């Protein structure tokens, strides 16, 4: 097992080397304001048997869980995904999927709508077959918390008397996002956890151990530096291997001739301005055809480069879907400030009610059409509207059901220079759903969701009340429907009988008239 812990502090956060103290097999961190990523690598023999068996059926498996809470991002941890659980999966050739869905339900809860990859997962289209990091199939569920995963780790992975493991598993409650990655090439499972701040206070006060030498623990306390190339990131600070180093190796942050390590990055933050912040909302009245509105504070949106295009990626649960035929009209798209629909995948049946839909839902990549940029002066806000449609839901008490709609992600997609090698980035994050829809040299400049003016629900979720059949009145409706059908049938039969009798009378009169004339 290997563990890597990375702290990234901002330029505005005062940092002094005395806040770190390395003593044999423990690193003491005091009052450090920073974001934190924990990355733990497990070898096959360290995995529970059920995890090992499921992984043997996969060529690659990537799980992404994202919290609905908002926070301010800092490089290199700026990649985005809609809140909830995302699963990206490629099976081995000529192998059944195995117990993947049962394992997911055991890890994350029985409420997951997952029967089997063949029935529940959807194909993930790609525009570049060279982009080998993109998986073949996709699954999504709007999972609010990691409570079931915490219980699983404590029961299946932690030793019974390992209090440190139990405590570290509990800290998953404060995670902003969690990644689990496995592939047959490395045959290792990698668990990554990101937190934008300490769950106990505004700063980190930690004692990081190497578990008696059983685990190799690498720790970095780093800060962003100005990169030499605009497509790169540069970091400098303290690096240490607990139990091996007597003191942290230091890369000066502000020296005359700094020693920095740089790497090309796939994900960047868009420029920090009002035009780089967005809000998502459902335009009232919603009805059965809600409109998802993306609101931007300023229409003066200057792209990072001339080749950049503004996109949004929507992950829609099964009760909500886009009409790809409606969105095929250029004139209609233009009226909504949309340029084109780049990709639609998943369940898009226009007529099926939600209770017969087996797939998890659908995903859509849309290119937006912002107004021409004007760097001279900022103008007013602008909006992009995406029309969606609701499925009929199962009857419920009270005649209404509340569902949650996740916010989409918004980003500029730009073409990077051909020579860049994104995979050398130690913090690279792929298999997010939208990245496989672009070429391997694409860079993403992410816009930030509005952390100060959200929907009042406490996160990147929109609540939607949908009218459904009230189960209390359903028996009366059934009886009334039967009565109306029977009465209608009797009325139709009576009219047909009258017509037949009238026809017979007319025939008898005609025959009598003929006899008299003869």
Coordinates of C-alpha atoms in Angstrom, one line a residue:
X1 CA 0.0 0.0 0.0
X2 CA 1.2 3.5 -0.9
X3 CA -0.3 6.8 0.3
X4 CA 0.3 10.2 -1.1
X5 CA -1.1 13.3 0.7
X6 CA -0.9 16.7 -1.0
X7 CA -1.7 20.1 0.5
X8 CA -2.0 23.0 -1.8
X9 CA -2.2 26.4 -0.1
X10 CA -3.1 29.7 -1.9
X11 CA -0.9 32.7 -2.4
X12 CA -3.1 34.6 0.0
X13 CA -2.6 32.1 2.8
X14 CA 0.4 32.8 5.0
X15 CA 2.7 29.8 5.3
X16 CA 5.8 29.3 7.4
X17 CA 8.1 26.3 7.3
X18 CA 7.7 26.1 11.1
X19 CA 4.2 24.9 10.6
X20 CA 5.7 21.5 9.6
X21 CA 7.7 19.2 11.8
X22 CA 9.0 15.8 10.8
X23 CA 9.8 13.4 13.7
X24 CA 10.8 9.9 12.7
X25 CA 7.5 8.2 11.5
X26 CA 5.2 11.2 12.1
X27 CA 4.7 14.5 10.3
X28 CA 3.1 17.3 12.4
X29 CA 1.0 19.9 10.4
X30 CA -0.1 23.0 12.4
X31 CA -2.6 25.6 11.4
X32 CA -2.2 25.0 7.6
X33 CA -4.9 26.7 5.4
X34 CA -4.9 24.5 2.3
X35 CA -6.9 22.1 0.2
X36 CA -6.0 18.4 0.6
X37 CA -5.9 15.3 -1.6
X38 CA -5.3 11.9 -0.2
X39 CA -4.4 9.2 -2.7
X40 CA -4.1 5.5 -1.6
X41 CA -2.9 2.8 -3.9
X42 CA -3.9 -0.8 -3.1
X43 CA -2.2 -3.9 -4.6
X44 CA -4.5 -6.9 -5.5
X45 CA -3.7 -8.9 -2.4
X46 CA -4.8 -6.0 -0.2
X47 CA -8.4 -5.9 -1.6
X48 CA -11.4 -7.7 -0.2
X49 CA -12.3 -10.8 -2.1
X50 CA -15.5 -9.4 -3.6
X51 CA -13.7 -6.3 -4.8
X52 CA -11.0 -8.5 -6.3
X53 CA -13.4 -10.8 -8.1
X54 CA -15.4 -7.9 -9.5
X55 CA -12.2 -6.1 -10.7
X56 CA -11.1 -9.2 -12.6
X57 CA -14.1 -8.9 -14.9
X58 CA -13.2 -5.3 -15.8
X59 CA -10.6 -4.0 -18.3
X60 CA -11.0 -0.6 -16.5
X61 CA -13.4 0.7 -13.9
X62 CA -13.6 4.4 -12.7
X63 CA -15.9 5.6 -10.0
X64 CA -16.4 9.4 -9.4
X65 CA -18.5 10.6 -6.5
X66 CA -19.0 14.4 -6.2
X67 CA -20.6 16.3 -3.4
X68 CA -23.4 18.8 -4.0
X69 CA -21.7 21.3 -1.7
X70 CA -20.0 24.3 -3.3
X71 CA -16.4 25.4 -2.8
X72 CA -13.7 27.6 -4.4
X73 CA -11.3 25.6 -6.6
X74 CA -7.5 25.8 -6.7
X75 CA -5.2 24.3 -9.3
X76 CA -4.5 21.5 -9.9
X77 CA -7.8 20.3 -8.4
X78 CA -10.1 22.1 -10.7
X79 CA -11.8 19.4 -12.8
X80 CA -15.6 19.3 -12.4
X81 CA -18.5 16.8 -12.6
X82 CA -22.1 17.0 -11.7
X83 CA -22.9 16.0 -8.1
X84 CA -23.6 12.3 -7.6
X85 CA -22.0 8.9 -8.4
X86 CA -20.6 8.4 -11.9
X87 CA -19.3 5.0 -13.0
X88 CA -17.3 4.5 -16.2
X89 CA -16.6 0.9 -17.1
X90 CA -15.0 -1.2 -19.9
X91 CA -15.5 -4.9 -19.7
X92 CA -12.9 -7.5 -20.7
X93 CA -13.5 -9.0 -24.1
X94 CA -15.7 -12.1 -24.2
X95 CA -16.2 -11.9 -20.4
X96 CA -19.5 -11.4 -18.6
X97 CA -19.9 -8.3 -16.5
X98 CA -20.0 -10.3 -13.3
X99 CA -21.3 -8.9 -10.0
X100 CA -20.6 -5.2 -10.7
X101 CA -24.1 -3.9 -9.9
X102 CA -24.4 -5.9 -6.7
X103 CA -21.0 -4.6 -5.6
X104 CA -22.0 -1.0 -6.4
X105 CA -25.2 -1.5 -4.2
X106 CA -23.1 -2.9 -1.4
X107 CA -20.6 -0.1 -1.6
X108 CA -23.0 2.8 -2.0
X109 CA -26.5 1.6 -1.0
X110 CA -29.3 -0.5 -2.1
X111 CA -31.2 2.5 -3.5
X112 CA -29.0 2.5 -6.6
X113 CA -31.0 1.7 -9.8
X114 CA -28.5 -0.8 -11.1
X115 CA -29.5 -4.3 -12.3
X116 CA -26.6 -5.2 -14.5
X117 CA -24.3 -3.3 -16.9
X118 CA -26.1 -4.7 -19.9
X119 CA -29.5 -3.5 -18.7
X120 CA -28.6 -0.3 -16.8
X121 CA -25.4 1.2 -18.2
X122 CA -25.4 3.3 -21.4
X123 CA -22.8 3.5 -24.1
X124 CA -20.3 6.4 -23.9
X125 CA -19.6 7.9 -27.3
X126 CA -16.2 9.2 -28.2
X127 CA -15.1 11.4 -31.0
X128 CA -11.5 10.2 -30.9
X129 CA -10.6 6.5 -30.7
X130 CA -7.0 7.5 -29.8
X131 CA -8.2 8.8 -26.5
X132 CA -7.6 5.5 -24.7
X133 CA -8.5 6.8 -21.3
X134 CA -12.2 7.0 -22.1
X135 CA -14.3 4.0 -20.9
X136 CA -16.9 2.3 -23.0
X137 CA -20.0 2.4 -20.7
X138 CA -21.4 4.9 -18.2
X139 CA -23.7 4.9 -15.2
X140 CA -25.0 7.7 -12.9
X141 CA -27.0 8.0 -9.7
X142 CA -27.7 11.2 -7.7
X143 CA -26.1 9.7 -4.5
X144 CA -26.2 12.3 -1.7
X145 CA -23.6 10.8 0.7
X146 CA -20.9 8.2 1.2
X147 CA -22.4 6.7 4.4
X148 CA -22.6 3.2 3.0
X149 CA -19.1 3.3 1.7
X150 CA -17.8 4.4 5.1
X151 CA -19.5 1.4 6.7
X152 CA -18.1 -0.9 4.0
X153 CA -14.5 0.3 4.5
X154 CA -14.7 0.0 8.3
X155 CA -16.1 -3.5 8.1
X156 CA -14.3 -5.0 5.1
X157 CA -10.9 -3.1 4.9
X158 CA -10.0 -1.8 8.3
X159 CA -8.7 -4.3 10.9
X160 CA -10.9 -4.7 13.9
X161 CA -8.4 -2.9 16.3
X162 CA -7.2 -0.3 13.7
X163 CA -8.6 2.9 15.2
X164 CA -6.7 5.1 12.8
X165 CA -8.3 3.4 9.8
X166 CA -11.8 3.8 11.4
X167 CA -11.1 7.5 11.9
X168 CA -9.8 8.0 8.4
X169 CA -12.8 6.3 6.9
X170 CA -15.1 8.6 8.9
X171 CA -13.5 11.6 7.3
X172 CA -15.1 10.7 4.0
X173 CA -18.1 12.5 5.2
X174 CA -16.4 15.8 4.5
X175 CA -15.1 14.8 1.0
X176 CA -15.8 17.1 -1.9
X177 CA -15.1 14.4 -4.4
X178 CA -13.9 10.8 -4.3
X179 CA -12.4 8.7 -7.1
X180 CA -11.8 5.0 -7.4
X181 CA -9.7 3.7 -10.4
X182 CA -8.8 0.3 -11.5
X183 CA -7.3 -1.1 -14.7
X184 CA -5.9 -4.5 -15.8
X185 CA -2.5 -3.0 -16.8
X186 CA -1.5 -1.8 -13.4
X187 CA -3.7 -4.2 -11.5
X188 CA -3.9 -1.7 -8.7
X189 CA -6.9 0.1 -7.2
X190 CA -6.4 3.8 -6.5
X191 CA -8.6 5.7 -4.0
X192 CA -8.4 9.5 -4.2
X193 CA -10.2 11.9 -1.8
X194 CA -10.3 15.7 -2.1
X195 CA -11.3 18.1 0.6
X196 CA -11.2 21.9 0.2
X197 CA -10.7 22.4 3.9
X198 CA -10.4 20.6 7.2
X199 CA -13.7 19.2 8.5
X200 CA -12.8 20.3 12.0
X201 CA -11.8 23.9 11.5
X202 CA -10.6 26.4 8.8
X203 CA -7.1 25.0 8.9
X204 CA -5.4 21.6 9.1
X205 CA -3.9 20.4 12.4
X206 CA -2.8 16.8 11.6
X207 CA -0.4 14.1 12.8
X208 CA 0.4 12.0 9.7
X209 CA 1.8 8.5 10.5
X210 CA 3.4 5.9 8.3
X211 CA 1.6 3.1 10.2
X212 CA 4.8 1.6 11.6
X213 CA 6.5 1.4 8.2
X214 CA 3.8 -0.9 6.7
X215 CA 2.6 1.9 4.4
X216 CA 4.8 4.3 2.4
X217 CA 3.5 7.8 3.0
X218 CA 4.5 10.7 0.8
X219 CA 3.5 14.2 1.8
X220 CA 3.7 17.4 -0.2
X221 CA 2.9 20.9 1.0
X222 CA 2.9 22.9 -2.2
X223 CA 1.9 26.3 -3.7
X224 CA 1.1 27.3 -7.2
X225 CA 3.8 29.2 -9.1
X226 CA 3.7 31.1 -12.4
X227 CA 4.3 28.5 -15.1
X228 CA 6.7 29.0 -17.9
X229 CA 4.0 27.9 -20.4
X230 CA 0.4 28.9 -20.3
X231 CA -0.7 25.2 -20.7
X232 CA 1.3 24.0 -17.8
X233 CA 1.1 24.2 -14.0
X234 CA 4.1 24.8 -11.7
X235 CA 4.3 23.8 -8.0
X236 CA 6.9 24.4 -5.3
X237 CA 7.1 23.7 -1.6
X238 CA 7.9 20.8 0.8
X239 CA 8.1 17.1 -0.1
X240 CA 8.8 14.3 2.4
X241 CA 8.5 10.6 2.8
X242 CA 7.5 9.8 6.3
X243 CA 9.9 7.3 8.0
X244 CA 12.6 7.8 5.4
X245 CA 13.5 11.5 5.5
X246 CA 14.9 13.3 8.5
X247 CA 13.4 16.6 7.3
X248 CA 11.2 17.7 4.4
X249 CA 13.0 18.4 1.2
X250 CA 12.3 22.0 0.4
X251 CA 11.7 23.7 -3.0
X252 CA 11.8 27.4 -2.2
X253 CA 8.6 29.2 -3.0
X254 CA 10.0 32.7 -3.4
X255 CA 13.8 32.3 -4.0
X256 CA 16.0 34.2 -6.5
X257 CA 16.3 31.1 -8.6
X258 CA 13.4 28.8 -7.7
X259 CA 13.4 25.1 -8.3
X260 CA 10.0 24.1 -9.5
X261 CA 8.5 21.1 -11.1
X262 CA 6.1 21.7 -14.0
X263 CA 3.8 19.6 -16.0
X264 CA 1.1 20.0 -18.7
X265 CA -2.4 20.1 -17.3
X266 CA -5.7 19.0 -18.9
X267 CA -7.9 21.0 -16.5
X268 CA -7.5 24.7 -15.7
X269 CA -9.6 27.4 -14.1
X270 CA -11.1 30.0 -16.4
X271 CA -10.1 33.6 -15.6
X272 CA -11.4 34.8 -12.2
X273 CA -14.0 37.3 -13.2
X274 CA -17.8 37.7 -13.0
X275 CA -18.0 36.2 -16.5
X276 CA -16.5 32.9 -15.2
X277 CA -19.3 32.2 -12.7
X278 CA -22.6 30.6 -13.6
X279 CA -25.8 29.6 -11.9
X280 CA -28.3 26.9 -12.9
X281 CA -32.0 27.0 -12.2
X282 CA -35.3 25.7 -13.5
X283 CA -37.4 28.5 -15.1
X284 CA -40.9 28.7 -13.5
X285 CA -43.5 27.4 -14.2
X286 CA -41.8 24.1 -14.8
X287 CA -44.8 21.8 -15.6
X288 CA -43.9 18.6 -17.5
X289 CA -41.5 20.5 -19.8
X290 CA -39.0 22.3 -17.6
X291 CA -36.3 24.6 -18.9
X292 CA -32.8 24.5 -17.4
X293 CA -31.4 28.0 -17.4
X294 CA -27.7 28.8 -17.2
X295 CA -27.2 32.3 -16.0
X296 CA -23.9 34.2 -16.4
X297 CA -23.2 37.4 -14.6
X298 CA -21.7 39.1 -17.6
X299 CA -22.0 38.7 -21.3
X300 CA -18.4 39.9 -21.8
X301 CA -17.0 36.4 -21.8
X302 CA -13.5 36.4 -23.2
X303 CA -12.3 32.8 -24.2
X304 CA -8.9 31.7 -23.0
X305 CA -7.8 31.4 -26.7
X306 CA -9.3 31.8 -30.1
X307 CA -9.9 28.1 -30.6
X308 CA -11.9 27.8 -27.4
X309 CA -15.7 27.0 -27.4
X310 CA -18.0 27.2 -24.5
X311 CA -19.8 24.0 -23.6
X312 CA -22.0 22.5 -20.9
X313 CA -22.4 18.8 -20.0
X314 CA -25.6 17.6 -18.5
X315 CA -26.1 14.4 -16.6
X316 CA -29.8 13.7 -16.4
X317 CA -31.5 11.0 -14.3
X318 CA -34.0 8.7 -15.9
X319 CA -37.1 10.9 -15.1
X320 CA -35.7 13.7 -17.2
X321 CA -34.6 13.6 -20.8
X322 CA -33.8 15.9 -23.8
X323 CA -35.7 15.7 -27.1
X324 CA -32.9 15.4 -29.6
X325 CA -35.4 16.0 -32.5
X326 CA -36.4 19.3 -31.0
X327 CA -32.8 20.3 -30.5
X328 CA -31.9 19.5 -34.1
X329 CA -33.3 22.8 -35.4
X330 CA -30.6 25.5 -35.7
X331 CA -33.2 28.3 -35.5
X332 CA -34.6 26.9 -32.3
X333 CA -31.1 26.5 -30.8
X334 CA -30.2 30.1 -31.7
X335 CA -33.3 31.4 -29.9
X336 CA -32.0 29.7 -26.7
X337 CA -28.4 30.9 -27.1
X338 CA -27.3 27.5 -28.0
X339 CA -25.0 26.7 -31.0
X340 CA -25.2 22.9 -31.3
X341 CA -25.8 19.6 -29.5
X342 CA -22.5 17.8 -29.7
X343 CA -23.6 14.5 -28.2
X344 CA -26.7 12.8 -26.7
X345 CA -26.4 9.3 -25.2
X346 CA -28.5 7.1 -23.0
X347 CA -32.3 6.8 -22.7
X348 CA -34.1 9.3 -24.9
X349 CA -37.4 7.4 -25.6
X350 CA -40.0 10.2 -25.8
X351 CA -43.0 8.1 -24.7
X352 CA -41.8 5.7 -22.0
X353 CA -42.8 6.4 -18.4
X354 CA -40.1 6.3 -15.8
X355 CA -41.1 3.0 -14.2
X356 CA -40.4 1.1 -17.4
X357 CA -37.1 2.8 -18.2
X358 CA -34.2 0.4 -17.4
X359 CA -31.3 2.7 -18.2
X360 CA -30.0 5.1 -15.6
X361 CA -30.8 8.2 -17.7
X362 CA -29.0 10.2 -20.4
X363 CA -26.1 12.6 -20.9
X364 CA -25.8 15.5 -23.3
X365 CA -23.0 17.8 -24.4
X366 CA -24.2 21.2 -25.7
X367 CA -22.1 24.0 -27.2
X368 CA -23.3 27.4 -26.0
X369 CA -23.4 30.5 -28.1
X370 CA -22.2 33.4 -26.0
X371 CA -22.4 36.9 -27.4
X372 CA -19.2 38.4 -29.0
X373 CA -16.7 39.2 -26.3
X374 CA -16.2 42.9 -25.4
X375 CA -13.1 43.4 -23.2
X376 CA -13.7 47.2 -23.1
X377 CA -16.7 47.2 -20.8
X378 CA -18.9 44.7 -19.1
X379 CA -22.5 44.5 -20.2
X380 CA -25.4 42.8 -18.4
X381 CA -26.1 39.2 -17.7
X382 CA -27.0 36.6 -20.4
X383 CA -28.7 33.3 -20.3
X384 CA -28.7 30.0 -22.1
X385 CA -31.9 27.9 -21.9
X386 CA -31.9 24.1 -22.4
X387 CA -35.4 22.6 -22.8
X388 CA -36.0 19.3 -21.1
X389 CA -38.9 16.9 -20.6
X390 CA -40.2 14.9 -17.7
X391 CA -41.4 11.3 -17.8
X392 CA -44.6 10.2 -16.1
X393 CA -43.7 9.0 -12.6
X394 CA -45.3 6.3 -10.4
X395 CA -48.3 7.3 -8.3
X396 CA -47.5 8.7 -4.8
X397 CA -49.4 9.8 -1.7
X398 CA -50.3 13.5 -1.9
X399 CA -50.3 13.6 -5.7
X400 CA -46.8 15.0 -6.0
X401 CA -43.2 13.7 -6.1
X402 CA -40.1 15.7 -5.4
X403 CA -37.0 14.9 -7.6
X404 CA -33.5 16.4 -7.6
X405 CA -31.9 17.7 -10.7
X406 CA -28.1 18.1 -10.6
X407 CA -26.4 21.2 -11.9
X408 CA -24.4 20.7 -15.2
X409 CA -20.7 21.6 -15.6
X410 CA -19.7 24.5 -17.8
X411 CA -16.3 24.8 -19.4
X412 CA -14.3 26.2 -22.3
X413 CA -12.8 23.4 -24.5
X414 CA -9.6 24.5 -26.2
X415 CA -7.1 22.7 -28.4
X416 CA -3.7 22.3 -26.8
X417 CA -0.3 22.2 -28.6
X418 CA 0.4 18.8 -30.2
X419 CA 3.6 18.2 -28.2
X420 CA 1.9 18.2 -24.7
X421 CA 1.8 15.0 -22.8
X422 CA -1.1 15.2 -20.4
X423 CA -0.5 11.8 -18.8
X424 CA 2.7 13.0 -17.0
X425 CA 0.5 15.2 -14.8
X426 CA 0.6 13.5 -11.3
X427 CA -2.8 15.1 -10.6
X428 CA -4.5 14.3 -13.9
X429 CA -8.2 13.4 -13.8
X430 CA -9.9 11.7 -16.7
X431 CA -13.1 9.7 -17.3
X432 CA -15.4 12.5 -16.3
X433 CA -17.9 11.8 -19.1
X434 CA -17.3 14.8 -21.3
X435 CA -13.5 14.5 -21.7
X436 CA -13.9 11.4 -24.0
X437 CA -16.0 13.5 -26.3
X438 CA -13.0 15.6 -27.3
X439 CA -9.6 14.9 -28.7
X440 CA -6.7 13.8 -26.5
X441 CA -5.0 17.2 -26.6
X442 CA -8.0 19.1 -25.5
X443 CA -7.7 21.5 -22.5
X444 CA -10.7 22.4 -20.3
X445 CA -11.0 25.8 -18.6
X446 CA -13.7 25.4 -16.0
X447 CA -16.2 28.0 -14.9
X448 CA -17.1 28.0 -11.2
X449 CA -20.6 27.5 -9.9
X450 CA -21.9 30.5 -7.9
X451 CA -21.0 29.7 -4.3
X452 CA -22.6 32.9 -3.0
X453 CA -26.0 32.9 -4.7
X454 CA -27.1 29.3 -5.0
X455 CA -30.7 28.1 -5.0
X456 CA -31.2 28.2 -1.2
X457 CA -31.2 24.3 -1.0
X458 CA -27.5 24.2 0.1
X459 CA -25.8 23.0 -3.0
X460 CA -25.6 22.2 -6.7
X461 CA -29.1 20.6 -6.8
X462 CA -32.4 21.9 -8.0
X463 CA -35.6 20.5 -6.4
X464 CA -38.5 19.9 -8.7
X465 CA -42.1 19.0 -7.6
X466 CA -43.8 16.8 -10.2
X467 CA -47.6 16.1 -10.2
X468 CA -48.4 12.4 -10.2
X469 CA -51.5 10.2 -9.5
X470 CA -52.5 10.4 -5.9
X471 CA -52.6 6.9 -4.4
X472 CA -55.4 8.0 -2.0
X473 CA -57.8 8.8 -4.9
X474 CA -56.6 6.1 -7.2
X475 CA -59.3 3.6 -6.3
X476 CA -62.1 6.1 -7.0
X477 CA -60.4 7.1 -10.2
X478 CA -60.3 3.4 -11.3
X479 CA -63.9 2.9 -10.3
X480 CA -65.0 6.1 -12.0
X481 CA -63.0 5.1 -15.2
X482 CA -64.7 1.7 -15.3
X483 CA -68.2 3.3 -14.8
X484 CA -67.5 5.8 -17.6
X485 CA -66.3 3.1 -19.9
X486 CA -69.2 0.9 -19.3
X487 CA -71.7 3.7 -19.6
X488 CA -70.0 4.8 -22.8
X489 CA -70.1 1.3 -24.2
X490 CA -73.8 1.0 -23.4
X491 CA -74.5 4.3 -25.0
X492 CA -72.7 3.2 -28.2
X493 CA -74.5 -0.1 -28.2
X494 CA -77.9 1.6 -27.8
X495 CA -77.2 3.9 -30.7
X496 CA -76.1 1.0 -32.8
X497 CA -79.3 -0.9 -31.9
X498 CA -81.4 2.1 -32.8
X499 CA -79.7 2.4 -36.1
X500 CA -80.3 -1.3 -36.8
X501 CA -83.9 -1.2 -35.8
X502 CA -84.4 2.0 -37.9
X503 CA -82.9 0.2 -40.8
X504 CA -85.3 -2.8 -40.4
X505 CA -88.3 -0.5 -40.2
X506 CA -87.3 1.3 -43.3
X507 CA -86.9 -2.1 -45.1
X508 CA -90.3 -3.2 -44.0
X509 CA -92.0 0.0 -45.1
X510 CA -90.3 -0.3 -48.5
X511 CA -91.5 -3.9 -49.0
X512 CA -95.1 -2.9 -48.0
X513 CA -95.1 -0.1 -50.5
X514 CA -93.9 -2.5 -53.3
X515 CA -96.7 -5.0 -52.5
X516 CA -99.4 -2.3 -52.6
X517 CA -98.1 -1.0 -56.0
X518 CA -98.3 -4.5 -57.4

